[in-house]
PDB file of C-alpha atoms in Angstrom:
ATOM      1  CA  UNK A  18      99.070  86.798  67.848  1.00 51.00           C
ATOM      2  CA  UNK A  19     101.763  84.630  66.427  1.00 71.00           C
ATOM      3  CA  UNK A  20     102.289  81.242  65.421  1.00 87.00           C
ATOM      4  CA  UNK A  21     102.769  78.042  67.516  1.00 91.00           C
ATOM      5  CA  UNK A  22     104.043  75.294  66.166  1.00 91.00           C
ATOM      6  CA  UNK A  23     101.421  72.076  67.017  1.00 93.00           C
ATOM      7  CA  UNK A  24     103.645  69.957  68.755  1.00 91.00           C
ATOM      8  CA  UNK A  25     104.472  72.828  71.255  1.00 93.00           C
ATOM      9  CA  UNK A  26     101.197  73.934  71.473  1.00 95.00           C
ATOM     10  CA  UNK A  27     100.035  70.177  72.288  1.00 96.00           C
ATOM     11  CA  UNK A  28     102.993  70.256  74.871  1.00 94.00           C
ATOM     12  CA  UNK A  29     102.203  73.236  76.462  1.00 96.00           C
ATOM     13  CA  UNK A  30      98.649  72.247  76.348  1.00 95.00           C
ATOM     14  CA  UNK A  31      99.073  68.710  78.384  1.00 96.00           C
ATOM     15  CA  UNK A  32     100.679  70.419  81.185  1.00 96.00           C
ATOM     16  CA  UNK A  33      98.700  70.394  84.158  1.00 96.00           C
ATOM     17  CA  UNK A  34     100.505  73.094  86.213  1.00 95.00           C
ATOM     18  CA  UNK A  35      99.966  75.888  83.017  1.00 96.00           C
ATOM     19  CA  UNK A  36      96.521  75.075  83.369  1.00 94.00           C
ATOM     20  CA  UNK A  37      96.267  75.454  87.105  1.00 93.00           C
ATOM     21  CA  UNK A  38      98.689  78.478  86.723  1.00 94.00           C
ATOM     22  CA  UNK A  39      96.211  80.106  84.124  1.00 95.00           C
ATOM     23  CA  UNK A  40      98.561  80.160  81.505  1.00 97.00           C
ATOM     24  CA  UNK A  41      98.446  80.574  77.617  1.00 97.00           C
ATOM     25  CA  UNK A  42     101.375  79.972  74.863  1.00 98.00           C
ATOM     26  CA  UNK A  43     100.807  82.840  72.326  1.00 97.00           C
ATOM     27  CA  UNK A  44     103.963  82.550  70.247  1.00 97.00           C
ATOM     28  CA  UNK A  45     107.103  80.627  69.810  1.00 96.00           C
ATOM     29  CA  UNK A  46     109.360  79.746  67.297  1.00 96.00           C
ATOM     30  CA  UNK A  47     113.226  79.232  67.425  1.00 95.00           C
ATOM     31  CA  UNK A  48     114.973  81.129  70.006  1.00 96.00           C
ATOM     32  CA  UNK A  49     111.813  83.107  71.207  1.00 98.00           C
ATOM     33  CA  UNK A  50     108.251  82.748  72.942  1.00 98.00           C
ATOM     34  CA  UNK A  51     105.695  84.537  75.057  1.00 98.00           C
ATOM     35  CA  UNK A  52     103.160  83.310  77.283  1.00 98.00           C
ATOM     36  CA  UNK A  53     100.601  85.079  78.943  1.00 98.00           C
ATOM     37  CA  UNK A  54      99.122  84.647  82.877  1.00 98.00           C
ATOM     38  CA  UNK A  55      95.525  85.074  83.708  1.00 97.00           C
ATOM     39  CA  UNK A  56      95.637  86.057  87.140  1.00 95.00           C
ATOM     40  CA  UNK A  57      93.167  84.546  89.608  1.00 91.00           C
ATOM     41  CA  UNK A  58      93.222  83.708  93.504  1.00 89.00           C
ATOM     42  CA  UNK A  59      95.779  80.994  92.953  1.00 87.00           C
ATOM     43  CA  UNK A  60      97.985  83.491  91.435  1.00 92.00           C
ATOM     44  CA  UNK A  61      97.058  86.910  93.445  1.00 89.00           C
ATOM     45  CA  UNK A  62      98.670  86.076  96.654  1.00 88.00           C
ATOM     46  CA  UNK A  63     101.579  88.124  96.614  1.00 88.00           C
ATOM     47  CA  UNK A  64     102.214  91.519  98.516  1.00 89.00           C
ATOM     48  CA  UNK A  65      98.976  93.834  98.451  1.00 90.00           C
ATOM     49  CA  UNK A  66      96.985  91.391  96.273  1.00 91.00           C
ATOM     50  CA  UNK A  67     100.512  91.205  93.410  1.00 95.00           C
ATOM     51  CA  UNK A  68     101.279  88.364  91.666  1.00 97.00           C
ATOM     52  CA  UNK A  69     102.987  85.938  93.492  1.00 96.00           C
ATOM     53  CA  UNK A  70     106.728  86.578  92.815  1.00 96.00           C
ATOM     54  CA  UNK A  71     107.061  82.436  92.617  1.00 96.00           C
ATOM     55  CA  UNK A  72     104.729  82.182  89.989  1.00 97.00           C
ATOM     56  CA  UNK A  73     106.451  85.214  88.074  1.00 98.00           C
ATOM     57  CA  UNK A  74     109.571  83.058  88.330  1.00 98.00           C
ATOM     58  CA  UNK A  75     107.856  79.930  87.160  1.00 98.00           C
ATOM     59  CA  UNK A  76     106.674  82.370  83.437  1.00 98.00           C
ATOM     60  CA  UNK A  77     110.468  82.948  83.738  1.00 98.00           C
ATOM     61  CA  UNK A  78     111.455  79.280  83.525  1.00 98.00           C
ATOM     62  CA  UNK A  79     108.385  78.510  80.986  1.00 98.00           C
ATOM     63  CA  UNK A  80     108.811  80.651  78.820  1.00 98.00           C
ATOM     64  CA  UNK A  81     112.923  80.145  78.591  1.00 98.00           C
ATOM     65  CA  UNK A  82     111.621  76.653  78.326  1.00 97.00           C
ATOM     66  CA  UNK A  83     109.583  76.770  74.995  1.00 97.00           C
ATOM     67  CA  UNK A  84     111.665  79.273  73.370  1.00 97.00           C
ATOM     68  CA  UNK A  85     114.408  76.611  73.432  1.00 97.00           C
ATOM     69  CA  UNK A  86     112.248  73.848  72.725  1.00 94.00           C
ATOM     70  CA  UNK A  87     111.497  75.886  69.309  1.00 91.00           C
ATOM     71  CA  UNK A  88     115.569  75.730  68.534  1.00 91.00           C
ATOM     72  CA  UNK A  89     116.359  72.298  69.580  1.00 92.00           C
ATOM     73  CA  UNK A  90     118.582  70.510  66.797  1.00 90.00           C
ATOM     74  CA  UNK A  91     118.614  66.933  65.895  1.00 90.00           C
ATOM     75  CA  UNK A  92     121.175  65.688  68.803  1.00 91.00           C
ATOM     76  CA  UNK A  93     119.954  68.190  71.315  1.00 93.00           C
ATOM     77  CA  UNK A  94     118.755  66.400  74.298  1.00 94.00           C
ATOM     78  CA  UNK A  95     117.087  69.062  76.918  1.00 94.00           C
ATOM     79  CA  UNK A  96     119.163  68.522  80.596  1.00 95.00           C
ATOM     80  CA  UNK A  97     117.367  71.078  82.756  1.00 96.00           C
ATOM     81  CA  UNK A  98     117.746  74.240  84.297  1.00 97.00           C
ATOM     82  CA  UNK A  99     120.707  75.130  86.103  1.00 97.00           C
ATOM     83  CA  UNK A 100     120.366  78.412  86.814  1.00 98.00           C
ATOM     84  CA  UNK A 101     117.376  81.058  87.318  1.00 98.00           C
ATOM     85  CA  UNK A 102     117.879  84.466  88.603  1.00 98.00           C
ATOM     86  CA  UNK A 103     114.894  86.923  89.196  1.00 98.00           C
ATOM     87  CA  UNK A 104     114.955  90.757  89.385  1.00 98.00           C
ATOM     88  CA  UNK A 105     111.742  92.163  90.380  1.00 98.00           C
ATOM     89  CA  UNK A 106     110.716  95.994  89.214  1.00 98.00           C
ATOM     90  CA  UNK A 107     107.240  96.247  90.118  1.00 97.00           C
ATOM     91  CA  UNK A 108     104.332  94.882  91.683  1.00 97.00           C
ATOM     92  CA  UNK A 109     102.333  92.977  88.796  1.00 97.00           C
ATOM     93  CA  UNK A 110      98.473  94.222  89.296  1.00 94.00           C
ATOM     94  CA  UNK A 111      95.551  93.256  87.286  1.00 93.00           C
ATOM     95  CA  UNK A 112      94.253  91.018  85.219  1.00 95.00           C
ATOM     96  CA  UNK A 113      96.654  89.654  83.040  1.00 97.00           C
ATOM     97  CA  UNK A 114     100.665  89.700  82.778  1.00 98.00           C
ATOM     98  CA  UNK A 115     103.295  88.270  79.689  1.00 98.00           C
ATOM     99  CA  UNK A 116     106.425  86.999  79.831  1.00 98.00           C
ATOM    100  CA  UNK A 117     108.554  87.147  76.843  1.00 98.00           C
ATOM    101  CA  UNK A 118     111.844  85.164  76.576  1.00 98.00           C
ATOM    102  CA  UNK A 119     114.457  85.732  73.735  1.00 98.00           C
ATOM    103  CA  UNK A 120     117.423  82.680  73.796  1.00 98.00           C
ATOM    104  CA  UNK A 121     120.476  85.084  73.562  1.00 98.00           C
ATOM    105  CA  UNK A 122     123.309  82.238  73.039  1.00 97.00           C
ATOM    106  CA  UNK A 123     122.707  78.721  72.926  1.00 96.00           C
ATOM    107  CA  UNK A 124     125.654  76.472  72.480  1.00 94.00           C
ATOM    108  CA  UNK A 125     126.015  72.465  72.743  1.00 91.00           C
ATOM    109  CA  UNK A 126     125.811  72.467  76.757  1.00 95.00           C
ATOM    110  CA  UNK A 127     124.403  75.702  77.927  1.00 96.00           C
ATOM    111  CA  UNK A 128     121.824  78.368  76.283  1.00 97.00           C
ATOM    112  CA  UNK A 129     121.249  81.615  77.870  1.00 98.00           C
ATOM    113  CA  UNK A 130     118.027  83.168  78.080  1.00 98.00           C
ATOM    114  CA  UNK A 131     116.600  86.509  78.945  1.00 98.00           C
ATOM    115  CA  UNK A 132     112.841  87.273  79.737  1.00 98.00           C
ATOM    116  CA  UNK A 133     110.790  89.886  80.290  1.00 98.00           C
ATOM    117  CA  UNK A 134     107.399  90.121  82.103  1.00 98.00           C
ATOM    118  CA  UNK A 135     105.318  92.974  81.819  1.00 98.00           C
ATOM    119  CA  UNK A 136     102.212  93.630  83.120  1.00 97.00           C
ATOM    120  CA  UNK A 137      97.924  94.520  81.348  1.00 96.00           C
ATOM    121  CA  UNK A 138      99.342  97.756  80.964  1.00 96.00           C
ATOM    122  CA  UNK A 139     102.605  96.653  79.323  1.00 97.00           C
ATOM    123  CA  UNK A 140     104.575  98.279  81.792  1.00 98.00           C
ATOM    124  CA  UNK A 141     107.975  96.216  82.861  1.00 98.00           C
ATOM    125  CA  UNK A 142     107.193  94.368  86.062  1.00 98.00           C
ATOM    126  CA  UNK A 143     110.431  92.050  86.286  1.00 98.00           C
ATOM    127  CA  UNK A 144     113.514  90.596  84.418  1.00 98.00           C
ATOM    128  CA  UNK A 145     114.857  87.070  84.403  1.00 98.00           C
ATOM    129  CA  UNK A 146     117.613  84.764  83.203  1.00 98.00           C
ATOM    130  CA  UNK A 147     117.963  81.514  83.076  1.00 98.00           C
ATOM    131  CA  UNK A 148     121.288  79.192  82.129  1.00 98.00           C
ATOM    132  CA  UNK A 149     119.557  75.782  80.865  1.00 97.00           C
ATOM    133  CA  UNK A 150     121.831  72.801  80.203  1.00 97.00           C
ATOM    134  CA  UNK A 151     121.404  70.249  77.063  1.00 96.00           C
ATOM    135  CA  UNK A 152     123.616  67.551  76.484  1.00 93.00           C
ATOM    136  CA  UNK A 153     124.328  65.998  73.154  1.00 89.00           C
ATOM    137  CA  UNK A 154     122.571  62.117  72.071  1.00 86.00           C
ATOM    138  CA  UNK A 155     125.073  59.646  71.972  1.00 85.00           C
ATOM    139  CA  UNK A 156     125.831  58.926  67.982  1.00 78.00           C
ATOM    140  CA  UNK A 157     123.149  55.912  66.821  1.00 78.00           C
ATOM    141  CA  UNK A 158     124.896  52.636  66.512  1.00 69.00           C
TER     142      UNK A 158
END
């Protein structure tokens, strides 16, 4: 497993909905993460007993979301998502499923973001990208 720094980690921790989601932060540091879904009732209600493809799309957003949080610069201010697109490959089964986000190009308003969710068996159950917008802090003074 690989490092996360503690002020994600408390982040990600104080977070009621990845708690009620079942979720765990297993790695992230600038420009990457990966987060992992237990899957439970809450989660299971998808076609024949799948994952719910809204809660696939929320690992999508989360895990964008803390792989940019690890490469935020001084100035950075986070300004949401503005775009999320979902492409799904397979039904996600079972007991567990990860979602693994790489930040491909992050610039002063936009970073782009590609994830990856696979399922216990690690076999690719969907794709997503996300567009997230950051604005810049006004200079002190």
């Amino acid at each position: 497993m690989g490092a996360v720094p503690p002020h994600l980690a408390e982040r990600f921790a104080a977070t009621e909905l990845h708690r009620l989601l079942g979720l765990e932060l297993l790695e992230a540091r600038p420009g990457y993460a990966r987060i992992a879904l237990r899957t439970g009732p809450a989660t299971l209600s998808g076609v024949g007993g799948a994952v719910h493809g809204g809660v696939l799309a929320a690992m999508v957003d989360i895990a964008m979301l803390f792989a940019l949080q690890a490469s935020l610069q001084p100035g950075d201010v986070p300004n949401g998502t503005a775009d999320l697109g979902i492409t799904y490959l397979r039904p996600v089964h079972g007991p567990r499923a990860e979602a693994e986000a790489h930040i491909i190009r992050k610039g002063r308003s936009l970073a782009y973001a590609e994830v990856a969710i696979t399922d216990a068996q690690g076999s690719l159950c969907a794709r997503g990208r996300t567009l997230y917008a950051l604005r810049q802090a006004p200079p002190p003074g």
